[in-house]
Amino acid sequence: MKKYYSILVILTLAFVTGCKKEYAPPVITAPQTTSVEIKKTVDLSFSFNAEGGYSSSAVTATGGTAVIKTNATEGATTGTITVTFSAGTNVGAGAVTLTLTDSKSQSATATAVINVEGVPTISVSKNIEANTTWEKGKIYILEGRITVLPGVTLTIQPGTIIKGREGSESNATALMIARGGKLMAVGTAESPIIFTSVSDNIIPGEIKSPNLDPTLNGLWGGLLILGKAPISAESESMQIEGIPTSDLNGLYGGTDPADNSGVIKYVSIRHGGANIGEGNEINGLTLGGVGSGTVIENIEIVANQDDGVEWFGGTVNVKNVVVWNAGDDAIDTDQSWGGTLDNFIVINPGDECLELDGPEGVMVAKHILKNGSIYAGNAQGLVDLDPNSNVDIDGVYFFGLKTGQDFDELPTVYPCTFTNFEATLPTGTVVTDFFKDGSDAFVTVVASGANTVGADASVFQNWTWTAVSNSLSGF
């Protein structure tokens, strides 16, 4: 009996040993077709079954790049693998292919189809005649000179990009806020509002242009804000510089010093200054008769063919401005502007760093500039004043000077104060080489980087092209 039992055991063991279990190959289920905008990301979830137990996975992509965000646990027989796809710059079909291998070296693949879409783009070809909102994440194309009409409010959400079509003379593109209209362009440090040219390939979420140089100007017009505050000119109201006289929406000036044209914050204006006639270009930001009820803070002007910011009278206060590579003057004041510019940076203008003109009519108001840093670079001059300029300036640091640049003679008609100026001078020069006719009396020479006055550059970090290009180094 024992003999037969032993033979049975041996035969049973041999049978069991010879019958290895077979495991089904893994199966992967891809997610449904999804869409994503160029240069943006999307997460894709692949589910799987693997009788042999999960071992490894790999991913490939077309139309962008892909990485595994969340992997499966080793040995798992079911689960989910999450892949992050980053779209490229080309619109069209894309795909993500996931390959899974089990512990028995069996593999399976599945492919998710992705539609890579362009950023939503809206053409604007007519004046804004009713309250309108331009939405975050979209691009708006100015097809011509677009005016926000009196009584109408245009709201621009954070992160919106506005691009001006090419054009010159009467066809120059611009966004103009007429007297009685309002612009509510309230960006944030995380999502600034950007005005630029259609030649710029920038999309929402980007700060630096991917294709245009920060010195390229004159590709479109600019932003003009017109109000009903007093101006010092030939008449109570005038036609704004840069707009043909045939367009009566270009009138500015009035009798309401508290006039409100809206709120403009965290706005960058680039590559503008299109020429509408001989010597008549549009400024990056034009403020004509803008009243003190208007809020303007955190403004960047890059590569404008004419002035960076120009005031024509009015009473609006402006805070935190950086002007980089203006073709003409960086800061220009006319017609007895009666407000304050606080915390400003000027970098490498084409003509004057500051051009501060006096009144042109009977109305006289004083403006104030304070807490500024000026890198003169290739500028023709430092500060240009008229005998009747009416301005107080306090706490300005000048550096990057070169021979031939100077601070003009001091005004004589109205009492002006100039205090707390500091300057770093080129080797072999003295303060009177640049600050003449008594202006050296309020200038202290300091070593590079040793200034105790000037702008607070930290407010421009992260959201301005000037900052992300490292052009604020030394400020």
Short mmCIF file of C-alpha atoms in Angstrom, two decimals:
data_model
loop_
_atom_site.label_atom_id
_atom_site.label_comp_id
_atom_site.label_asym_id
_atom_site.label_seq_id
_atom_site.Cartn_x
_atom_site.Cartn_y
_atom_site.Cartn_z
CA MET A 1 0.00 0.00 0.00
CA LYS A 2 2.79 2.38 0.87
CA LYS A 3 4.37 1.71 -2.50
CA TYR A 4 1.25 2.74 -4.42
CA TYR A 5 0.78 5.82 -2.22
CA SER A 6 4.31 7.03 -2.94
CA ILE A 7 3.84 6.59 -6.66
CA LEU A 8 0.59 8.64 -6.50
CA VAL A 9 2.30 11.47 -4.63
CA ILE A 10 5.15 11.56 -7.13
CA LEU A 11 2.76 11.63 -10.07
CA THR A 12 0.68 14.41 -8.44
CA LEU A 13 3.74 16.56 -7.77
CA ALA A 14 4.94 16.08 -11.33
CA PHE A 15 1.57 17.16 -12.70
CA VAL A 16 1.41 20.27 -10.56
CA THR A 17 4.98 21.26 -11.38
CA GLY A 18 4.40 20.89 -15.10
CA CYS A 19 1.26 23.10 -15.15
CA LYS A 20 2.56 26.71 -14.67
CA LYS A 21 -0.25 29.32 -14.44
CA GLU A 22 -0.65 31.59 -17.46
CA TYR A 23 -1.54 35.27 -16.89
CA ALA A 24 -3.53 37.35 -19.36
CA PRO A 25 -1.62 40.29 -20.93
CA PRO A 26 -2.30 43.70 -19.37
CA VAL A 27 -5.08 45.86 -20.75
CA ILE A 28 -4.99 49.70 -20.77
CA THR A 29 -7.98 51.99 -21.32
CA ALA A 30 -7.14 55.45 -22.66
CA PRO A 31 -9.20 58.54 -21.75
CA GLN A 32 -11.56 60.07 -24.25
CA THR A 33 -10.32 62.66 -26.76
CA THR A 34 -9.58 65.93 -25.00
CA SER A 35 -8.57 69.45 -26.01
CA VAL A 36 -5.91 71.82 -24.70
CA GLU A 37 -4.63 75.23 -25.79
CA ILE A 38 -1.12 75.66 -27.14
CA LYS A 39 1.57 75.88 -24.42
CA LYS A 40 -0.87 74.71 -21.74
CA THR A 41 -1.08 71.40 -19.88
CA VAL A 42 -3.73 68.77 -19.26
CA ASP A 43 -3.78 65.64 -17.06
CA LEU A 44 -4.84 62.35 -18.64
CA SER A 45 -5.93 59.28 -16.61
CA PHE A 46 -5.25 55.80 -18.05
CA SER A 47 -6.85 52.82 -16.25
CA PHE A 48 -5.38 49.30 -16.44
CA ASN A 49 -5.84 45.64 -15.54
CA ALA A 50 -2.73 43.47 -15.14
CA GLU A 51 -3.18 39.92 -13.82
CA GLY A 52 0.59 39.52 -13.77
CA GLY A 53 1.00 42.60 -11.57
CA TYR A 54 2.21 46.07 -12.56
CA SER A 55 5.96 46.41 -13.15
CA SER A 56 6.75 49.55 -15.18
CA SER A 57 5.37 52.14 -17.59
CA ALA A 58 6.62 54.59 -20.21
CA VAL A 59 5.03 57.43 -22.15
CA THR A 60 5.59 59.16 -25.50
CA ALA A 61 3.81 62.10 -27.12
CA THR A 62 3.27 64.00 -30.37
CA GLY A 63 2.22 67.64 -30.53
CA GLY A 64 3.86 68.30 -27.19
CA THR A 65 5.61 66.52 -24.34
CA ALA A 66 4.34 64.12 -21.68
CA VAL A 67 5.51 62.91 -18.28
CA ILE A 68 4.03 60.42 -15.84
CA LYS A 69 2.55 62.38 -12.97
CA THR A 70 1.17 59.53 -10.84
CA ASN A 71 2.32 55.96 -11.37
CA ALA A 72 0.85 52.62 -10.27
CA THR A 73 2.02 50.58 -7.29
CA GLU A 74 4.37 47.71 -8.10
CA GLY A 75 2.47 44.42 -8.25
CA ALA A 76 -0.94 46.09 -8.54
CA THR A 77 -3.41 44.23 -10.75
CA THR A 78 -5.65 47.25 -11.35
CA GLY A 79 -5.24 50.97 -11.05
CA THR A 80 -4.81 54.33 -12.75
CA ILE A 81 -1.78 56.08 -14.20
CA THR A 82 -1.95 59.87 -14.62
CA VAL A 83 0.04 61.53 -17.40
CA THR A 84 0.61 65.29 -17.80
CA PHE A 85 0.67 66.49 -21.41
CA SER A 86 2.21 69.90 -22.23
CA ALA A 87 1.04 71.19 -25.60
CA GLY A 88 3.54 72.64 -28.04
CA THR A 89 3.10 75.69 -30.23
CA ASN A 90 1.46 74.06 -33.26
CA VAL A 91 -2.30 73.79 -33.57
CA GLY A 92 -3.60 70.36 -34.63
CA ALA A 93 -3.81 66.74 -33.53
CA GLY A 94 -1.61 65.44 -30.75
CA ALA A 95 -1.38 62.14 -28.94
CA VAL A 96 -0.09 60.50 -25.78
CA THR A 97 0.83 56.79 -25.86
CA LEU A 98 1.26 54.88 -22.60
CA THR A 99 3.04 51.51 -22.49
CA LEU A 100 2.61 49.27 -19.44
CA THR A 101 4.67 46.16 -18.66
CA ASP A 102 3.66 43.55 -16.07
CA SER A 103 5.90 41.40 -13.88
CA LYS A 104 5.72 38.60 -16.49
CA SER A 105 7.30 40.93 -19.11
CA GLN A 106 4.00 41.25 -20.97
CA SER A 107 3.23 44.71 -22.38
CA ALA A 108 0.27 46.70 -23.65
CA THR A 109 -0.19 50.18 -25.09
CA ALA A 110 -3.01 52.69 -25.37
CA THR A 111 -3.16 56.09 -27.06
CA ALA A 112 -5.10 59.15 -25.99
CA VAL A 113 -5.95 61.62 -28.77
CA ILE A 114 -5.53 65.34 -28.00
CA ASN A 115 -6.71 68.34 -29.98
CA VAL A 116 -4.18 71.17 -29.59
CA GLU A 117 -6.12 74.38 -30.07
CA GLY A 118 -5.10 78.00 -30.53
CA VAL A 119 -5.85 80.67 -27.94
CA PRO A 120 -9.37 82.07 -28.43
CA THR A 121 -8.93 85.21 -30.54
CA ILE A 122 -11.53 87.92 -31.05
CA SER A 123 -11.36 90.60 -33.73
CA VAL A 124 -12.43 94.10 -32.65
CA SER A 125 -13.28 96.32 -35.60
CA LYS A 126 -15.93 98.71 -34.23
CA ASN A 127 -16.06 101.28 -31.46
CA ILE A 128 -17.23 100.08 -28.05
CA GLU A 129 -20.82 101.38 -27.91
CA ALA A 130 -22.12 99.37 -24.92
CA ASN A 131 -20.61 98.08 -21.69
CA THR A 132 -18.24 95.29 -22.71
CA THR A 133 -15.90 92.81 -21.01
CA TRP A 134 -12.77 91.38 -22.59
CA GLU A 135 -12.13 88.05 -20.92
CA LYS A 136 -9.11 86.49 -19.27
CA GLY A 137 -7.17 83.98 -21.32
CA LYS A 138 -8.23 85.45 -24.65
CA ILE A 139 -6.52 87.60 -27.26
CA TYR A 140 -8.29 90.63 -28.71
CA ILE A 141 -7.12 92.08 -32.03
CA LEU A 142 -7.57 95.82 -32.59
CA GLU A 143 -8.29 96.10 -36.30
CA GLY A 144 -8.11 99.89 -36.29
CA ARG A 145 -8.55 102.86 -33.97
CA ILE A 146 -11.09 101.60 -31.44
CA THR A 147 -12.83 104.08 -29.13
CA VAL A 148 -14.72 103.46 -25.91
CA LEU A 149 -17.52 105.98 -26.39
CA PRO A 150 -18.86 108.41 -23.74
CA GLY A 151 -21.03 106.72 -21.12
CA VAL A 152 -19.58 103.28 -21.89
CA THR A 153 -17.26 101.10 -19.77
CA LEU A 154 -14.79 98.61 -21.18
CA THR A 155 -13.66 96.03 -18.60
CA ILE A 156 -10.49 94.05 -19.32
CA GLN A 157 -9.93 91.05 -17.07
CA PRO A 158 -6.52 90.05 -15.68
CA GLY A 159 -4.42 87.96 -18.04
CA THR A 160 -6.00 89.33 -21.22
CA ILE A 161 -3.81 90.23 -24.20
CA ILE A 162 -4.71 92.99 -26.65
CA LYS A 163 -2.83 93.12 -29.97
CA GLY A 164 -2.88 96.01 -32.41
CA ARG A 165 -2.96 95.40 -36.15
CA GLU A 166 -0.25 97.06 -38.24
CA GLY A 167 -1.14 100.49 -39.53
CA SER A 168 0.14 104.04 -39.88
CA GLU A 169 -1.17 107.55 -40.49
CA SER A 170 -5.00 107.54 -40.41
CA ASN A 171 -4.99 103.73 -40.21
CA ALA A 172 -2.87 103.55 -37.06
CA THR A 173 -4.42 101.19 -34.54
CA ALA A 174 -5.04 102.28 -30.97
CA LEU A 175 -7.42 101.91 -28.06
CA MET A 176 -8.83 105.27 -27.05
CA ILE A 177 -11.05 106.05 -24.07
CA ALA A 178 -13.12 109.09 -24.99
CA ARG A 179 -14.19 111.75 -22.51
CA GLY A 180 -16.98 110.25 -20.44
CA GLY A 181 -15.93 106.68 -21.20
CA LYS A 182 -14.23 104.37 -18.72
CA LEU A 183 -11.55 101.71 -18.85
CA MET A 184 -11.51 99.15 -16.05
CA ALA A 185 -8.26 97.34 -16.85
CA VAL A 186 -7.35 95.79 -13.52
CA GLY A 187 -4.62 93.23 -13.95
CA THR A 188 -2.68 91.59 -11.14
CA ALA A 189 0.97 90.80 -10.45
CA GLU A 190 0.15 87.18 -11.32
CA SER A 191 -1.86 88.04 -14.44
CA PRO A 192 -0.99 91.42 -15.98
CA ILE A 193 -2.86 92.85 -18.95
CA ILE A 194 -0.63 93.19 -22.01
CA PHE A 195 -1.05 95.52 -25.00
CA THR A 196 1.21 94.62 -27.90
CA SER A 197 1.42 94.07 -31.67
CA VAL A 198 -0.12 91.30 -33.77
CA SER A 199 3.46 90.47 -34.71
CA ASP A 200 4.03 89.37 -31.12
CA ASN A 201 3.51 85.62 -30.61
CA ILE A 202 2.93 86.06 -26.89
CA ILE A 203 -0.09 84.23 -25.42
CA PRO A 204 -1.90 84.55 -22.08
CA GLY A 205 0.24 83.33 -19.23
CA GLU A 206 3.50 84.58 -20.76
CA ILE A 207 5.38 87.75 -19.79
CA LYS A 208 8.31 87.92 -22.20
CA SER A 209 7.72 88.08 -25.95
CA PRO A 210 8.86 84.81 -27.55
CA ASN A 211 9.84 86.48 -30.84
CA LEU A 212 10.12 90.29 -30.64
CA ASP A 213 13.09 92.28 -29.42
CA PRO A 214 12.40 94.83 -26.63
CA THR A 215 13.73 97.63 -28.84
CA LEU A 216 11.33 97.06 -31.76
CA ASN A 217 8.81 99.90 -31.91
CA GLY A 218 6.16 101.54 -34.06
CA LEU A 219 4.25 98.33 -34.85
CA TRP A 220 0.86 99.72 -33.73
CA GLY A 221 -0.47 102.78 -31.90
CA GLY A 222 -0.98 102.81 -28.16
CA LEU A 223 -3.41 103.46 -25.31
CA LEU A 224 -5.03 106.89 -25.00
CA ILE A 225 -7.17 107.96 -22.06
CA LEU A 226 -9.02 111.25 -22.36
CA GLY A 227 -10.86 113.09 -19.63
CA LYS A 228 -12.63 116.28 -18.63
CA ALA A 229 -10.08 117.68 -16.18
CA PRO A 230 -8.57 121.16 -16.76
CA ILE A 231 -5.70 121.69 -19.18
CA SER A 232 -3.55 124.74 -19.90
CA ALA A 233 -3.90 125.25 -23.63
CA GLU A 234 -5.36 127.53 -26.28
CA SER A 235 -8.88 126.49 -25.31
CA GLU A 236 -10.71 124.51 -22.65
CA SER A 237 -10.59 121.38 -24.80
CA MET A 238 -8.13 120.27 -27.45
CA GLN A 239 -7.57 117.46 -29.95
CA ILE A 240 -5.16 114.89 -28.54
CA GLU A 241 -1.79 114.34 -30.17
CA GLY A 242 -1.69 111.27 -32.40
CA ILE A 243 -5.38 111.26 -33.42
CA PRO A 244 -6.60 112.89 -36.67
CA THR A 245 -8.66 116.04 -36.16
CA SER A 246 -11.48 114.41 -38.10
CA ASP A 247 -12.10 112.11 -35.13
CA LEU A 248 -13.97 114.21 -32.57
CA ASN A 249 -13.63 111.45 -30.00
CA GLY A 250 -10.05 112.70 -29.70
CA LEU A 251 -11.06 115.82 -27.72
CA TYR A 252 -9.80 116.15 -24.14
CA GLY A 253 -9.95 118.70 -21.33
CA GLY A 254 -12.73 120.39 -19.39
CA THR A 255 -13.65 121.76 -15.98
CA ASP A 256 -13.91 118.68 -13.74
CA PRO A 257 -10.63 118.06 -11.86
CA ALA A 258 -12.13 114.96 -10.18
CA ASP A 259 -13.20 113.36 -13.46
CA ASN A 260 -13.03 109.55 -13.43
CA SER A 261 -11.85 107.60 -16.49
CA GLY A 262 -11.59 104.25 -14.68
CA VAL A 263 -8.92 102.07 -13.09
CA ILE A 264 -5.74 100.91 -14.85
CA LYS A 265 -3.46 98.56 -12.88
CA TYR A 266 -0.76 96.04 -13.84
CA VAL A 267 -0.78 96.94 -17.52
CA SER A 268 2.16 96.49 -19.92
CA ILE A 269 2.16 98.40 -23.24
CA ARG A 270 4.68 97.32 -25.90
CA HIS A 271 6.00 98.00 -29.43
CA GLY A 272 3.70 100.98 -30.05
CA GLY A 273 4.05 104.52 -31.32
CA ALA A 274 2.83 104.22 -34.91
CA ASN A 275 3.26 107.40 -36.94
CA ILE A 276 0.07 109.13 -38.09
CA GLY A 277 1.93 111.95 -39.83
CA GLU A 278 5.28 113.69 -40.01
CA GLY A 279 6.59 113.91 -36.44
CA ASN A 280 3.24 112.90 -34.98
CA GLU A 281 3.40 109.53 -33.25
CA ILE A 282 1.21 107.94 -30.60
CA ASN A 283 2.65 107.62 -27.11
CA GLY A 284 2.72 104.34 -25.22
CA LEU A 285 0.26 105.77 -22.69
CA THR A 286 -1.33 109.13 -23.41
CA LEU A 287 -3.21 110.88 -20.59
CA GLY A 288 -5.15 113.89 -21.86
CA GLY A 289 -7.09 115.89 -19.28
CA VAL A 290 -7.42 112.82 -17.05
CA GLY A 291 -8.95 113.60 -13.67
CA SER A 292 -7.98 112.66 -10.13
CA GLY A 293 -10.87 110.20 -9.88
CA THR A 294 -8.92 107.90 -12.21
CA VAL A 295 -6.59 105.28 -10.67
CA ILE A 296 -3.39 104.46 -12.59
CA GLU A 297 -0.82 102.20 -10.93
CA ASN A 298 1.76 99.61 -11.99
CA ILE A 299 2.38 100.49 -15.62
CA GLU A 300 5.11 99.23 -17.96
CA ILE A 301 5.97 100.79 -21.32
CA VAL A 302 8.39 98.87 -23.57
CA ALA A 303 9.81 100.04 -26.92
CA ASN A 304 7.43 102.83 -27.86
CA GLN A 305 8.49 104.88 -30.88
CA ASP A 306 7.39 108.15 -29.29
CA ASP A 307 7.19 108.96 -25.57
CA GLY A 308 6.63 106.34 -22.90
CA VAL A 309 4.00 108.23 -20.88
CA GLU A 310 2.82 111.74 -21.72
CA TRP A 311 0.45 113.89 -19.69
CA PHE A 312 -1.52 116.73 -21.28
CA GLY A 313 -2.87 118.67 -18.31
CA GLY A 314 -5.29 116.91 -16.00
CA THR A 315 -4.96 116.05 -12.34
CA VAL A 316 -4.50 112.26 -12.24
CA ASN A 317 -1.93 110.76 -9.86
CA VAL A 318 0.18 107.89 -11.21
CA LYS A 319 2.18 105.37 -9.21
CA ASN A 320 4.78 102.71 -10.13
CA VAL A 321 5.83 103.24 -13.75
CA VAL A 322 8.73 101.71 -15.68
CA VAL A 323 9.61 102.97 -19.17
CA TRP A 324 12.15 100.86 -21.08
CA ASN A 325 13.58 101.76 -24.50
CA ALA A 326 11.30 104.66 -25.40
CA GLY A 327 12.16 106.05 -28.83
CA ASP A 328 11.67 109.65 -27.69
CA ASP A 329 11.16 110.87 -24.11
CA ALA A 330 10.47 108.43 -21.32
CA ILE A 331 8.34 110.82 -19.23
CA ASP A 332 6.79 113.90 -20.83
CA THR A 333 4.51 116.46 -19.15
CA ASP A 334 2.59 119.27 -20.87
CA GLN A 335 -0.19 121.80 -20.34
CA SER A 336 0.09 122.10 -16.54
CA TRP A 337 -0.52 118.57 -15.42
CA GLY A 338 -1.43 118.90 -11.75
CA GLY A 339 -0.78 115.41 -10.37
CA THR A 340 2.02 113.31 -8.84
CA LEU A 341 4.19 110.58 -10.33
CA ASP A 342 5.47 108.42 -7.48
CA ASN A 343 8.01 105.59 -7.90
CA PHE A 344 9.24 105.48 -11.47
CA ILE A 345 12.07 103.88 -13.44
CA VAL A 346 13.49 105.09 -16.76
CA ILE A 347 15.83 102.92 -18.83
CA ASN A 348 17.59 104.03 -22.02
CA PRO A 349 15.22 106.48 -23.74
CA GLY A 350 15.99 107.85 -27.19
CA ASP A 351 15.76 111.56 -26.35
CA GLU A 352 15.14 112.99 -22.86
CA CYS A 353 14.73 110.97 -19.72
CA LEU A 354 12.33 113.62 -18.44
CA GLU A 355 10.78 116.40 -20.53
CA LEU A 356 8.81 118.66 -18.22
CA ASP A 357 7.14 121.53 -20.04
CA GLY A 358 5.29 124.53 -18.67
CA PRO A 359 1.70 125.72 -19.18
CA GLU A 360 0.50 126.87 -22.59
CA GLY A 361 -2.48 128.91 -21.37
CA VAL A 362 -3.72 130.88 -18.38
CA MET A 363 -4.38 127.86 -16.16
CA VAL A 364 -1.34 126.99 -14.05
CA ALA A 365 -0.88 123.84 -11.97
CA LYS A 366 2.19 122.16 -10.52
CA HIS A 367 3.10 118.49 -10.85
CA ILE A 368 5.38 116.44 -8.62
CA LEU A 369 7.85 113.68 -9.47
CA LYS A 370 9.35 111.70 -6.63
CA ASN A 371 11.22 108.46 -5.94
CA GLY A 372 12.71 107.78 -9.35
CA SER A 373 15.68 105.86 -10.73
CA ILE A 374 17.03 106.77 -14.16
CA TYR A 375 19.50 104.76 -16.22
CA ALA A 376 20.31 107.29 -18.93
CA GLY A 377 22.04 104.91 -21.35
CA ASN A 378 21.82 106.31 -24.87
CA ALA A 379 19.52 109.21 -23.97
CA GLN A 380 20.27 112.59 -25.50
CA GLY A 381 19.57 114.40 -22.24
CA LEU A 382 18.65 113.91 -18.61
CA VAL A 383 15.99 116.53 -17.84
CA ASP A 384 14.58 119.10 -20.26
CA LEU A 385 12.83 122.08 -18.67
CA ASP A 386 11.18 125.25 -19.94
CA PRO A 387 11.68 128.61 -18.23
CA ASN A 388 8.01 128.34 -17.18
CA SER A 389 8.04 124.70 -16.10
CA ASN A 390 6.20 124.26 -12.82
CA VAL A 391 7.42 121.09 -11.15
CA ASP A 392 8.87 119.78 -7.91
CA ILE A 393 11.21 116.77 -8.06
CA ASP A 394 12.46 114.84 -5.04
CA GLY A 395 14.52 111.68 -4.53
CA VAL A 396 15.88 110.75 -7.97
CA TYR A 397 18.96 108.64 -8.69
CA PHE A 398 20.80 109.01 -12.03
CA PHE A 399 23.29 106.48 -13.35
CA GLY A 400 24.52 105.08 -16.64
CA LEU A 401 25.45 108.62 -17.71
CA LYS A 402 27.57 109.55 -20.70
CA THR A 403 29.23 112.75 -21.87
CA GLY A 404 26.84 115.23 -23.45
CA GLN A 405 23.79 114.42 -21.33
CA ASP A 406 22.68 117.22 -19.02
CA PHE A 407 20.07 118.65 -16.72
CA ASP A 408 18.77 121.88 -18.30
CA GLU A 409 18.80 125.31 -16.76
CA LEU A 410 16.40 125.74 -13.88
CA PRO A 411 12.93 127.27 -14.43
CA THR A 412 12.59 130.96 -13.60
CA VAL A 413 8.89 131.84 -13.92
CA TYR A 414 7.40 129.69 -11.14
CA PRO A 415 9.00 128.57 -7.86
CA CYS A 416 10.17 124.97 -8.23
CA THR A 417 12.04 122.71 -5.82
CA PHE A 418 14.61 120.05 -6.71
CA THR A 419 15.83 118.00 -3.74
CA ASN A 420 17.65 114.78 -2.87
CA PHE A 421 19.26 114.01 -6.23
CA GLU A 422 22.03 111.43 -6.35
CA ALA A 423 24.21 110.46 -9.30
CA THR A 424 26.90 107.96 -10.17
CA LEU A 425 29.26 109.63 -12.63
CA PRO A 426 31.56 108.19 -15.31
CA THR A 427 35.23 108.06 -14.42
CA GLY A 428 36.99 111.37 -14.99
CA THR A 429 33.88 113.56 -14.86
CA VAL A 430 32.46 115.92 -12.25
CA VAL A 431 28.92 116.76 -11.30
CA THR A 432 28.89 120.07 -13.25
CA ASP A 433 29.55 118.17 -16.48
CA PHE A 434 25.96 116.96 -16.26
CA PHE A 435 24.07 119.14 -13.76
CA LYS A 436 24.58 122.78 -14.74
CA ASP A 437 23.41 126.29 -13.98
CA GLY A 438 23.04 125.75 -10.27
CA SER A 439 21.47 122.30 -10.50
CA ASP A 440 24.62 120.79 -9.03
CA ALA A 441 23.65 122.36 -5.70
CA PHE A 442 21.13 119.60 -4.97
CA VAL A 443 23.05 116.64 -6.45
CA THR A 444 25.19 114.26 -4.37
CA VAL A 445 27.72 112.05 -6.14
CA VAL A 446 27.63 108.43 -4.94
CA ALA A 447 29.41 105.23 -5.85
CA SER A 448 27.59 102.73 -8.05
CA GLY A 449 24.93 100.98 -6.01
CA ALA A 450 25.44 103.23 -2.99
CA ASN A 451 22.39 105.40 -3.66
CA THR A 452 20.05 106.15 -0.79
CA VAL A 453 17.23 107.54 -2.96
CA GLY A 454 15.43 106.24 -6.01
CA ALA A 455 12.65 103.87 -7.01
CA ASP A 456 11.52 100.71 -5.30
CA ALA A 457 12.13 98.20 -8.12
CA SER A 458 10.58 95.31 -6.21
CA VAL A 459 7.07 96.37 -7.25
CA PHE A 460 7.93 95.53 -10.87
CA GLN A 461 9.20 92.02 -10.25
CA ASN A 462 7.64 88.99 -11.95
CA TRP A 463 4.94 90.78 -13.93
CA THR A 464 7.02 93.11 -16.16
CA TRP A 465 9.08 92.15 -19.19
CA THR A 466 11.71 94.59 -17.89
CA ALA A 467 12.12 92.52 -14.74
CA VAL A 468 12.01 89.01 -16.20
CA SER A 469 14.67 90.03 -18.75
CA ASN A 470 16.95 91.09 -15.84
CA SER A 471 16.96 94.69 -17.07
CA LEU A 472 16.23 95.89 -13.54
CA SER A 473 19.58 94.64 -12.34
CA GLY A 474 21.28 97.52 -10.53
CA PHE A 475 18.02 99.20 -9.57
#
